[in-house]
Short mmCIF file of C-alpha atoms in Angstrom, two decimals:
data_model
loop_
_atom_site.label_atom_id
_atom_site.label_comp_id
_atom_site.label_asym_id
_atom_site.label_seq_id
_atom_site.Cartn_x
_atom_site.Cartn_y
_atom_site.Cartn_z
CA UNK A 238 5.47 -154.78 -7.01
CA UNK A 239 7.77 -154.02 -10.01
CA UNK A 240 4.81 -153.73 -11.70
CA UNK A 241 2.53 -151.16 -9.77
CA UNK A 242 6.12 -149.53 -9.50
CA UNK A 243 6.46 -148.88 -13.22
CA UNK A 244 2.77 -147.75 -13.38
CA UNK A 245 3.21 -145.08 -10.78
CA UNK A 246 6.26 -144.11 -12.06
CA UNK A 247 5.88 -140.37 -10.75
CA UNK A 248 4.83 -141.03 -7.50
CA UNK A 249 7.67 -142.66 -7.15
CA UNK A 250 10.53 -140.60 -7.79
CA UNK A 251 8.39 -137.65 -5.99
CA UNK A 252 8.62 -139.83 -3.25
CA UNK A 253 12.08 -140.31 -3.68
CA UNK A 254 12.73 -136.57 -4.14
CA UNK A 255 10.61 -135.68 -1.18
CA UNK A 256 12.98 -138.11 1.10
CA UNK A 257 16.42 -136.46 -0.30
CA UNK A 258 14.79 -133.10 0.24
CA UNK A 259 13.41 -133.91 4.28
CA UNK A 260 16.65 -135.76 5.16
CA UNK A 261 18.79 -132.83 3.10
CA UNK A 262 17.05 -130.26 5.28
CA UNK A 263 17.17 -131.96 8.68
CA UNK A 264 21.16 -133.24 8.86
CA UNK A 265 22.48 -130.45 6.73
CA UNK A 266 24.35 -128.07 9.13
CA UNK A 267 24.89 -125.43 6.27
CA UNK A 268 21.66 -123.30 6.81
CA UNK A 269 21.87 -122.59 2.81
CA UNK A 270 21.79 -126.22 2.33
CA UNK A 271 18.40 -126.68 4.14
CA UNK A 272 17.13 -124.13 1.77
CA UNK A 273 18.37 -126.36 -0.89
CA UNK A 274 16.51 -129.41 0.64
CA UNK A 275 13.25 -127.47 1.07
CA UNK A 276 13.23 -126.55 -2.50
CA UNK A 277 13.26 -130.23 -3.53
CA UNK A 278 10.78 -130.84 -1.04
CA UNK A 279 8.68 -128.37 -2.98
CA UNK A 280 9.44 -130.14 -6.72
CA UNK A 281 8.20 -133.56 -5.34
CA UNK A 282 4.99 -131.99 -4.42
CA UNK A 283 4.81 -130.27 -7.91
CA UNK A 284 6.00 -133.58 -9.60
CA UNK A 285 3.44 -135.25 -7.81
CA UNK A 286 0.76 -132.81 -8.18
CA UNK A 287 1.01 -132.66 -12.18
CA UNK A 288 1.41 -136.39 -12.83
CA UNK A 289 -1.97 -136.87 -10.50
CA UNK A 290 -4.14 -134.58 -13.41
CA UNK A 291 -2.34 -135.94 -16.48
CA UNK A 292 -4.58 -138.35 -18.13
CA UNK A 293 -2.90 -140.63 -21.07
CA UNK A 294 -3.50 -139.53 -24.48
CA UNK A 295 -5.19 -135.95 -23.70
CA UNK A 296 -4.50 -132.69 -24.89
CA UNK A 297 -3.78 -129.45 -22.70
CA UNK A 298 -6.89 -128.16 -21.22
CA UNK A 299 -7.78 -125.44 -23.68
CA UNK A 300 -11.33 -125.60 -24.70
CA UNK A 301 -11.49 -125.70 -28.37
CA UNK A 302 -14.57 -122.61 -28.86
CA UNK A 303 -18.24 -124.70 -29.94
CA UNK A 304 -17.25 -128.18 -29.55
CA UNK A 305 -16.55 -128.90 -25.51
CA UNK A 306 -15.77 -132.30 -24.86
CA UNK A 307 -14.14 -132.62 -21.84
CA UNK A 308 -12.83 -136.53 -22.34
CA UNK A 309 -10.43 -135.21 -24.54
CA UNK A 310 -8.18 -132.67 -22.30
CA UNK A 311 -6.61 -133.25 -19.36
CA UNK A 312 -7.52 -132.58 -15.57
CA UNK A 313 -7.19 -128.78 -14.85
CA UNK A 314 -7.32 -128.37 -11.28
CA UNK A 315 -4.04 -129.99 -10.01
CA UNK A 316 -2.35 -127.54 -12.70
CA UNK A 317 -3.65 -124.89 -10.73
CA UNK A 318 -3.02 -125.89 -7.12
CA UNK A 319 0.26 -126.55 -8.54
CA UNK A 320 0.59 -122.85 -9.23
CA UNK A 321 -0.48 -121.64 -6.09
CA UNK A 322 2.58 -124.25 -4.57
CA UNK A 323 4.79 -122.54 -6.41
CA UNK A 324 4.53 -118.80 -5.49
CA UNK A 325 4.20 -119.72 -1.62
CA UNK A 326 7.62 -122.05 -2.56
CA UNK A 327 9.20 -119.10 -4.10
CA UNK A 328 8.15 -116.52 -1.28
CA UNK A 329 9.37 -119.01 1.28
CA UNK A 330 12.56 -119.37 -0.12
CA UNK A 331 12.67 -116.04 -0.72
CA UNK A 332 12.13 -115.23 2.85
CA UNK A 333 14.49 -117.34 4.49
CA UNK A 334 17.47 -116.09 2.03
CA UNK A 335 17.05 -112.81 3.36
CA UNK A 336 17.21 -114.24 6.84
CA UNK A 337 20.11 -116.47 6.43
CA UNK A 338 21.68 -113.09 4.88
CA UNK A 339 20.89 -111.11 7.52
CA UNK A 340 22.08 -114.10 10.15
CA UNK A 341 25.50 -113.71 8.24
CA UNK A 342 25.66 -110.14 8.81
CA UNK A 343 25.25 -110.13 11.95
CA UNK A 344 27.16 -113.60 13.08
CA UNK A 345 29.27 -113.63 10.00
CA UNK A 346 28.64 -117.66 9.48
CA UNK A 347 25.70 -119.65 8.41
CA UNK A 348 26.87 -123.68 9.80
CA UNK A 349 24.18 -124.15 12.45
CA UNK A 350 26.91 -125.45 15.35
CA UNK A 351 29.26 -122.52 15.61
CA UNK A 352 25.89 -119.63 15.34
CA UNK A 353 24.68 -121.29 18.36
CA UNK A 354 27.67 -121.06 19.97
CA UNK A 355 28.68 -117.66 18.78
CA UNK A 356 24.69 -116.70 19.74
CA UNK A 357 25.53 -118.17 22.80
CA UNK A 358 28.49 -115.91 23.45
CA UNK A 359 27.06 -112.73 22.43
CA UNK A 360 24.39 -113.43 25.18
CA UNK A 361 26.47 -113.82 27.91
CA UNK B 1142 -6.67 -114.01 58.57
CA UNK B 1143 -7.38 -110.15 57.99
CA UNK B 1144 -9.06 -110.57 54.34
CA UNK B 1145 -12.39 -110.79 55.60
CA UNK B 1146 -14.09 -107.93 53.97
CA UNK B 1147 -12.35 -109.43 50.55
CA UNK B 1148 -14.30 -111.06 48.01
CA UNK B 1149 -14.04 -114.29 46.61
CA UNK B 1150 -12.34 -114.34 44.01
CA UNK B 1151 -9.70 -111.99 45.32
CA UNK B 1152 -9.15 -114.44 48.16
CA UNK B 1153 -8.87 -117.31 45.78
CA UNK B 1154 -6.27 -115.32 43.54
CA UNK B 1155 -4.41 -114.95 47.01
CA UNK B 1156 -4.40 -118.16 47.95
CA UNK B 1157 -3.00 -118.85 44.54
CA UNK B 1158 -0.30 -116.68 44.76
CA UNK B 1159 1.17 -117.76 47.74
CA UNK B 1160 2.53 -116.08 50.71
CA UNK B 1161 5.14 -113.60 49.64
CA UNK B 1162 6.59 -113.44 53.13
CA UNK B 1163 6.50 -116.60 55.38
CA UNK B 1164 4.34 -116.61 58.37
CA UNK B 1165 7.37 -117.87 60.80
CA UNK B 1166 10.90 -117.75 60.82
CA UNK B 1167 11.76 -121.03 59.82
CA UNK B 1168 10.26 -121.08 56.42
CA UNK B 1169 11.53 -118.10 56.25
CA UNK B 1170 14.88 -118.71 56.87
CA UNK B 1171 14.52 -121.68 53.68
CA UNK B 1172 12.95 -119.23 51.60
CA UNK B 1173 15.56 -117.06 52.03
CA UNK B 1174 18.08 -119.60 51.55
CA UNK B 1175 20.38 -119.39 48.04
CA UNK B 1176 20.05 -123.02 46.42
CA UNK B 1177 22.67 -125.10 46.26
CA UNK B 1178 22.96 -125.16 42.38
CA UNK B 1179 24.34 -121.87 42.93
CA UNK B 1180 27.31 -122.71 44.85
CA UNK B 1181 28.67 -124.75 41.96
CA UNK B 1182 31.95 -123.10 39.92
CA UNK B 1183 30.76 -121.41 36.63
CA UNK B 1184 32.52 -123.78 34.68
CA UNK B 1185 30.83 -127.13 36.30
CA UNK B 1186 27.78 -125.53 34.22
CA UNK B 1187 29.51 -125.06 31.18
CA UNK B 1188 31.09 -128.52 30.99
CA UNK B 1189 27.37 -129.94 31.74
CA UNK B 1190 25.83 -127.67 29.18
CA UNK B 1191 28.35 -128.68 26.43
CA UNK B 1192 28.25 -132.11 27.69
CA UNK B 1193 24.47 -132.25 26.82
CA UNK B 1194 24.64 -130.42 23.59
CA UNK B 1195 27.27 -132.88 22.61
CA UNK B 1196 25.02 -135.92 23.36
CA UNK B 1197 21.85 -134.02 21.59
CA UNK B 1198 24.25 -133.69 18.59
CA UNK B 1199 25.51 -136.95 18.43
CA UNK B 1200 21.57 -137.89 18.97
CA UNK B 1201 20.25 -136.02 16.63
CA UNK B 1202 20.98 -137.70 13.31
CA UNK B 1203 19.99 -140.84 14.21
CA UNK B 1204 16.80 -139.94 15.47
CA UNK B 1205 16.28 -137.31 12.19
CA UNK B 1206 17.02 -140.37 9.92
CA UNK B 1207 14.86 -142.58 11.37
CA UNK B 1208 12.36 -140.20 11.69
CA UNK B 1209 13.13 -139.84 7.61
CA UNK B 1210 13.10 -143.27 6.75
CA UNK B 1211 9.49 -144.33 8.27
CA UNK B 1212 8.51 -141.37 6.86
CA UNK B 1213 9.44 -142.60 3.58
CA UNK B 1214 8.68 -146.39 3.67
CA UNK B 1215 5.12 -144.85 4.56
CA UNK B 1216 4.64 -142.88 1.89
CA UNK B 1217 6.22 -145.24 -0.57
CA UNK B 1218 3.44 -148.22 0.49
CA UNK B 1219 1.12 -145.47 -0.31
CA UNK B 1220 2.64 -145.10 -3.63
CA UNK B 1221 2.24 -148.40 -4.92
CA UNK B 1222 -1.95 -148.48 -3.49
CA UNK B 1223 -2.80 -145.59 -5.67
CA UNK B 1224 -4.39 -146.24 -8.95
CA UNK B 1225 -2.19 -146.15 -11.87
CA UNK B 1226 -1.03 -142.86 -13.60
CA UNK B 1227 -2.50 -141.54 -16.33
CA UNK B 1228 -5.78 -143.48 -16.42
CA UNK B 1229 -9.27 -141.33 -17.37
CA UNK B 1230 -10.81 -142.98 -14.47
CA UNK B 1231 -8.87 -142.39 -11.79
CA UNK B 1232 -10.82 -140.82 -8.59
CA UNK B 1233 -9.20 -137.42 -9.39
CA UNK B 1234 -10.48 -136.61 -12.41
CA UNK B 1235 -14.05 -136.56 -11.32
CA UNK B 1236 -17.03 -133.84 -11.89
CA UNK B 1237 -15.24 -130.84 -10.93
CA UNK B 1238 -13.08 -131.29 -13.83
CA UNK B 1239 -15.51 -132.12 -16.02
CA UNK B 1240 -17.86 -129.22 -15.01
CA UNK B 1241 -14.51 -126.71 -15.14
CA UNK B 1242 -13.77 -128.01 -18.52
CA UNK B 1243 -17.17 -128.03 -19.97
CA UNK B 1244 -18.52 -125.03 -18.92
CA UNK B 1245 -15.46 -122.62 -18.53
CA UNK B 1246 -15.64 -121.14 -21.89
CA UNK B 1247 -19.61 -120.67 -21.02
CA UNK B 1248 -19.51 -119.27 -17.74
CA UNK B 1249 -15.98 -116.84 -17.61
CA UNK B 1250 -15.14 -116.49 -21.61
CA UNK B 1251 -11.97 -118.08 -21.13
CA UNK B 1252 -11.16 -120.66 -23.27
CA UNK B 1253 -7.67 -121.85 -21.29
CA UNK B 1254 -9.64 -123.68 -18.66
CA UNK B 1255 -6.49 -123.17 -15.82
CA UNK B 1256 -6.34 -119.27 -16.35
CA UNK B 1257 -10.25 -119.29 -16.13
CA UNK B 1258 -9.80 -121.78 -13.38
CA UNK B 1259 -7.46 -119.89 -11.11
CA UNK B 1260 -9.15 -116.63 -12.34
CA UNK B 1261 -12.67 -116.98 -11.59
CA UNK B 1262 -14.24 -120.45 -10.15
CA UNK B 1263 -10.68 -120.02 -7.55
CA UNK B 1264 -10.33 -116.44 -7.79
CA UNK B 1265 -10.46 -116.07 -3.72
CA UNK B 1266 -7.35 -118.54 -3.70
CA UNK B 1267 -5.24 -116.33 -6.62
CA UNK B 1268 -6.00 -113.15 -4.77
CA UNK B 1269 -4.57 -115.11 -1.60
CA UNK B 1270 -0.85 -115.88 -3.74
CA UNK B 1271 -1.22 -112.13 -4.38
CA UNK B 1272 -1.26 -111.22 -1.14
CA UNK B 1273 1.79 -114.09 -0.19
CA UNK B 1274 3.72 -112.26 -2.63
CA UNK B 1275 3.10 -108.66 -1.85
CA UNK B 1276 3.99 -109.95 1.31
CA UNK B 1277 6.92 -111.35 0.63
CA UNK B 1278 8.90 -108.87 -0.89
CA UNK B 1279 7.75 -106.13 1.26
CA UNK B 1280 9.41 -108.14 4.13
CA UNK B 1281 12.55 -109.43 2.06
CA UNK B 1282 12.73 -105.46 1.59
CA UNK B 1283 12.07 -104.77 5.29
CA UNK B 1284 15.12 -107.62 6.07
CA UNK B 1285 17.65 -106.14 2.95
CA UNK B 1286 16.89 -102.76 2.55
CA UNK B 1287 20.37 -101.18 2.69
CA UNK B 1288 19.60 -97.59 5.52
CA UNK B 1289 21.84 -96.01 7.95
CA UNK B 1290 21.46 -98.76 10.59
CA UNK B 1291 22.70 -102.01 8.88
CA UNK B 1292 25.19 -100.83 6.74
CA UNK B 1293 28.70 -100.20 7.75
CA UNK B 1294 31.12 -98.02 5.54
CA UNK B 1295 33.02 -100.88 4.61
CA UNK B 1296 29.79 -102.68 2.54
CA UNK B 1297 29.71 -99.19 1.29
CA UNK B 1298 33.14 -98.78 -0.23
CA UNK B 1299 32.83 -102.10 -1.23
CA UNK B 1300 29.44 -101.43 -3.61
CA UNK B 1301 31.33 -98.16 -4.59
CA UNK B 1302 34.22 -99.98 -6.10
CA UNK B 1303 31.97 -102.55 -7.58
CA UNK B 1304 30.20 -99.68 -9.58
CA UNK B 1305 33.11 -98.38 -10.87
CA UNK B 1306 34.83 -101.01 -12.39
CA UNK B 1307 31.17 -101.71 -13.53
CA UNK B 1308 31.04 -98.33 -15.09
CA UNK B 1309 34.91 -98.36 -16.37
CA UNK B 1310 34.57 -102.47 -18.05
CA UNK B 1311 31.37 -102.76 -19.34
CA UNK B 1312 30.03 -106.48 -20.25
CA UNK B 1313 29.87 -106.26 -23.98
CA UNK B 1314 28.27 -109.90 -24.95
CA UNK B 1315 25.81 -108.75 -22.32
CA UNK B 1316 24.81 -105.16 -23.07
CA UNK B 1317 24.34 -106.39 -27.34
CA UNK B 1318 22.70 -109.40 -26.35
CA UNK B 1319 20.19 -107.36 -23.51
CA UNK B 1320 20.11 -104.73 -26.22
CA UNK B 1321 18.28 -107.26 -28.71
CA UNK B 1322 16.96 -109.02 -26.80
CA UNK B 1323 14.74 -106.83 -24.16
CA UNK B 1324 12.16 -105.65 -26.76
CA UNK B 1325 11.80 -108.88 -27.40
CA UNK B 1326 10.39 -109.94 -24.16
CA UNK B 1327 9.36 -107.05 -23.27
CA UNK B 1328 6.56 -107.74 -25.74
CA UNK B 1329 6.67 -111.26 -25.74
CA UNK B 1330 5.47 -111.11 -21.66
CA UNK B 1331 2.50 -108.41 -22.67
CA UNK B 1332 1.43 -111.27 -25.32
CA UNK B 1333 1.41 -114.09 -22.67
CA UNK B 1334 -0.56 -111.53 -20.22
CA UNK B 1335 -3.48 -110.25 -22.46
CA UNK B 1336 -3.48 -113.56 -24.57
CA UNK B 1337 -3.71 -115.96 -21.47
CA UNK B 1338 -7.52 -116.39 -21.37
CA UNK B 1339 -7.28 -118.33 -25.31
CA UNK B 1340 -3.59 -119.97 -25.04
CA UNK B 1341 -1.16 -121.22 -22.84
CA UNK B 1342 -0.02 -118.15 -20.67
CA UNK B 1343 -1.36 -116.41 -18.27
CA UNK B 1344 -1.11 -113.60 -15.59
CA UNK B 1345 1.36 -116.04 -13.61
CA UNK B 1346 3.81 -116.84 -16.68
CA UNK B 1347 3.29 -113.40 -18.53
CA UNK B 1348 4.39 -111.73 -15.16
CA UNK B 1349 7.62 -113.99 -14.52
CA UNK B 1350 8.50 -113.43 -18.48
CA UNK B 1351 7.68 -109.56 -17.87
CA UNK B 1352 10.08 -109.76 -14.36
CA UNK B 1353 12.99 -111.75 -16.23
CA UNK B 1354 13.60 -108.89 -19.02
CA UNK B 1355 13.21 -106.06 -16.09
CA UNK B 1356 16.07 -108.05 -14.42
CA UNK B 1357 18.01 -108.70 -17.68
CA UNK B 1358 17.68 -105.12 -18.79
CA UNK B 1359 18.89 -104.31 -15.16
CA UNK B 1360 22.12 -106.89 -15.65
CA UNK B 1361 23.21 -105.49 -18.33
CA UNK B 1362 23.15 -101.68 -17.95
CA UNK B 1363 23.26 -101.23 -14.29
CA UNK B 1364 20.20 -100.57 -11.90
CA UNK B 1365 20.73 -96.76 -12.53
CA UNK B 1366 19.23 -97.25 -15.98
CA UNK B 1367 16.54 -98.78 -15.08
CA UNK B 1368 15.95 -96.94 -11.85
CA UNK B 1369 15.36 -93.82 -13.62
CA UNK B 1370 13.00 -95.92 -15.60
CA UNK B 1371 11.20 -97.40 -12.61
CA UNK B 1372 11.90 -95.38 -9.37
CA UNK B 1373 10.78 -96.38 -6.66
CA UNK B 1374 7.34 -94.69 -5.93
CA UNK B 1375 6.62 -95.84 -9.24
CA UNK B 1376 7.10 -99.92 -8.12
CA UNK B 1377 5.15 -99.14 -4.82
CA UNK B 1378 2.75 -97.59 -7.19
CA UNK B 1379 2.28 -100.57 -9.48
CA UNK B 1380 2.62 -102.86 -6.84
CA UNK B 1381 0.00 -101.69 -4.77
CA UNK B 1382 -2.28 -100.34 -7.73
CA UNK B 1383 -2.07 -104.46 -9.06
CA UNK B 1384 -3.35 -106.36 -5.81
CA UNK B 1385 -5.87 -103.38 -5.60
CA UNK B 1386 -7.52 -103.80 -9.08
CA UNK B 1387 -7.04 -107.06 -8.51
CA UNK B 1388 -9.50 -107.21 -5.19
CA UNK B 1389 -11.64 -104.39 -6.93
CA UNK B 1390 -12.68 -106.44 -9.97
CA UNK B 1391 -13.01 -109.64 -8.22
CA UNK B 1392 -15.46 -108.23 -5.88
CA UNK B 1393 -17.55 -106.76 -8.66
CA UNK B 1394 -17.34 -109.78 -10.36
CA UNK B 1395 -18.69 -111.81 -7.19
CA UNK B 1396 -21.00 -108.86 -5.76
CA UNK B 1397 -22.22 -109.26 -10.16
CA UNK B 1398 -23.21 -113.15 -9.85
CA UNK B 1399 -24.71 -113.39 -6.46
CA UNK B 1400 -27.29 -110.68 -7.47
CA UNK B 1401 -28.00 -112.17 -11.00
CA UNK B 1402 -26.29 -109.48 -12.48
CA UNK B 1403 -24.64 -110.37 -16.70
CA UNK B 1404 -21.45 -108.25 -16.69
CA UNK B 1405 -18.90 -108.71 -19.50
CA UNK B 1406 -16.73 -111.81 -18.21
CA UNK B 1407 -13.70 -110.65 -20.66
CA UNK B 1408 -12.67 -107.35 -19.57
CA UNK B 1409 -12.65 -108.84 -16.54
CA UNK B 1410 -10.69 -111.62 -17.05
CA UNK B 1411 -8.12 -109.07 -18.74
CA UNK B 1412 -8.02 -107.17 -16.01
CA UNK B 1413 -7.20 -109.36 -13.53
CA UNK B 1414 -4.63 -111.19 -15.63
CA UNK B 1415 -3.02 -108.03 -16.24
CA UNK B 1416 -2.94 -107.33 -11.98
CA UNK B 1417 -1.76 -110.76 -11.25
CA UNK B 1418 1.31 -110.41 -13.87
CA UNK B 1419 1.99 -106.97 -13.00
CA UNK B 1420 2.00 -108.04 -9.19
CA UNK B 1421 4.50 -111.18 -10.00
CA UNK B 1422 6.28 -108.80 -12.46
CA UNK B 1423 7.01 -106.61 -9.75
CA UNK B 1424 7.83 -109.72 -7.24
CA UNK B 1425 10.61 -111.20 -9.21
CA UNK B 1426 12.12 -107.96 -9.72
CA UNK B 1427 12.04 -106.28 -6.31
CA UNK B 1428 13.86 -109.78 -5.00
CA UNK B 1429 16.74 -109.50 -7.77
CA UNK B 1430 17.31 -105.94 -6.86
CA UNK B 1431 17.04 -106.71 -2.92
CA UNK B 1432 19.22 -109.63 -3.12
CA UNK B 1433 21.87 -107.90 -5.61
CA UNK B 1434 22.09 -104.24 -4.18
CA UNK B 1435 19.66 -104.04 -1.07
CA UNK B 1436 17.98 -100.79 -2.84
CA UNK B 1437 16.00 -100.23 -5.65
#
């Protein structure tokens, strides 16, 4: 176990960082702090993402021009996806910052409890 | 009954419905009837109600961490089944790769096989991240946007005041280091755009490098400066004008290889790169200046 621990090494802290990130964004009252939690959500999946295309002993994936052998660069595609994580991670948390801004405007706190109850009050 | 001439279906749709007023007076007499819920004080319902938000609350973690921890045991027992890391043969780097790697230079003149990669072979998915972020500042604008209807006079004074002692103590370690800096990057980001095809870079990176001197430019001297630099229409402009070329070029470039057509791949790829930066460019600024001031 140690041992296929120490070979996955990435995968594992991902993991790790996923499960601070999920538990961070559902117990967290602070709706800032969920934001927090979802961004390390998002760098597990990245962490994960670039350790799956990294092959040992290869160089970046840039084509030396004439002589194309592609057992000596790494895997290109999970560098990619990982880019296309990060701009919907960036827009996301983007997004919900100008929410949570606009949520303090209005209710003038962001702790989950009291905007219920003062959403609660402005209803009735 | 008196529907007779009806059709079908409107009978059916009647039957449905119900009878809105009862056929005799007992039911409706029950109908009519308040229920009893009603007769209860106003407060009975608030104790309940807080009673059961209480018991959700106190619920809640539990079930969240638990939820949490299979969650993670799961995944971690996946962990330790997948091959190891970093081996040539593991299932992901299969014939894709290989083809992407082998043939990029050939096929799109790129020799950086992720910006030809993203550029070309996944161009459909780039001009998709496009779109999320066009999207996502024009609604972080439509939320932030400072206008007559969410801004009170006291925000106002407040920004005011903030100006002026802006205006009066000016950041000195800030303005020299912006002032050497800027150029700098300035040029540093337009080598990372138009170089990205036969080095590390890209439209992605040149475009963040090209947003991070907008915003340190706009640090240091104030978003006046820049403003009169890069008004508004202008942004729109660029903003717009990028995704545009963007979906332009990529559909000549498809409508070129499904009809056998040779085009010049590297124009292309410039082009695009340059759209994609100039779109991300534009991103990362627009949410500094909506998050900072609420106007551009």
């Amino acid at each position: 176990m140690l041992e296929a621990i120490s070979q996955n090494r990435f995968a594992v802290v991902a993991v790790i960082l996923f499960g601070i990130g999920l538990l961070n964004m559902m117990l967290q009252q602070n709706l800032l702090k969920k934001v927090i939690g979802f961004s390390i959500m998002d760098s597990a999946v990245f962490l994960l993402l670039a350790s799956l295309g990294y092959i040992e002993g290869h160089g970046a994936p840039i084509v030396e021009e004439g002589n194309v052998n592609a057992s000596l660069y790494i895997n290109p595609i999970p560098s990619g996806l990982v880019l296309t994580g990060i701009v919907v991670s960036i827009s996301v948390t983007a997004f919900s910052l100008a929410l949570i801004q606009r949520i303090y405007r209005h209710y003038g706190t962001i702790e989950l409890t009291e905007l219920l109850e003062r959403a609660k009050k402005e209803e009735d | 009954m008196s529907d007779r001439g009806k059709s079908g279906w409107k009978r059916f749709a009647e039957w449905v419905n119900g009878d809105s007023v009862a056929r005799d007076p007992t039911t409706q007499y029950v109908m009519n009837r308040r229920p009893v819920r009603a007769h209860a004080p106003q407060e009975f319902h608030e104790e309940r109600e807080r009673l059961r938000l209480k018991k959700f609350l106190g619920l809640y973690p539990l079930a969240a961490s638990f939820l949490c921890l299979t969650l993670i045991t799961i995944l971690f027992v996946t962990v330790l089944c997948i091959p190891p890391f970093g081996q040539p043969g593991n299932p992901t780097n299969n014939e894709v790769s290989r083809h992407y790697l082998e043939y990029t230079e050939q096929e799109t003149g790129a020799t950086n096989a992720v910006t030809g990669m993203i550029l070309s072979y996944r161009g459909f998915d780039t001009l998709g991240e496009s779109c999320v972020l066009f999207l996502a500042v024009s609604s972080v604008m439509m939320l932030l946007q400072r206008d007559r209807n969410n801004t009170d006079q006291r925000t106002l004074h407040r920004l005011r005041r903030e100006d002026a002692i802006e205006r009066t103590h000016p950041d000195n370690i800030l303005r020299k280091s912006a002032k050497l800096l800027s150029p700098f990057i300035l040029l540093f980001a337009l080598y990372v755009l138009f170089n990205g095809e036969t080095s590390p870079g890209g439209g992605f990176s040149g475009g963040a490098i090209l947003g991070g001197g907008l915003i340190l430019y706009s640090a240091a001297y104030g978003p006046e400066q820049l403003s009169r630099l890069l008004s508004r229409s202008l942004y729109d402009g660029v903003r717009i004008m990028g995704l545009m070329a963007y979906a332009l070029t990529y559909g000549i470039f498809i409508f070129a290889g499904a009809n056998g057509i040779t085009v010049e791949m590297e124009w292309m790829m410039t082009v695009i790169d340059l759209a994609v930066g100039l779109v991300v460019a534009c991103t990362i600024y627009g949410f500094y200046t909506m998050f900072q001031r609420g106007k551009l």
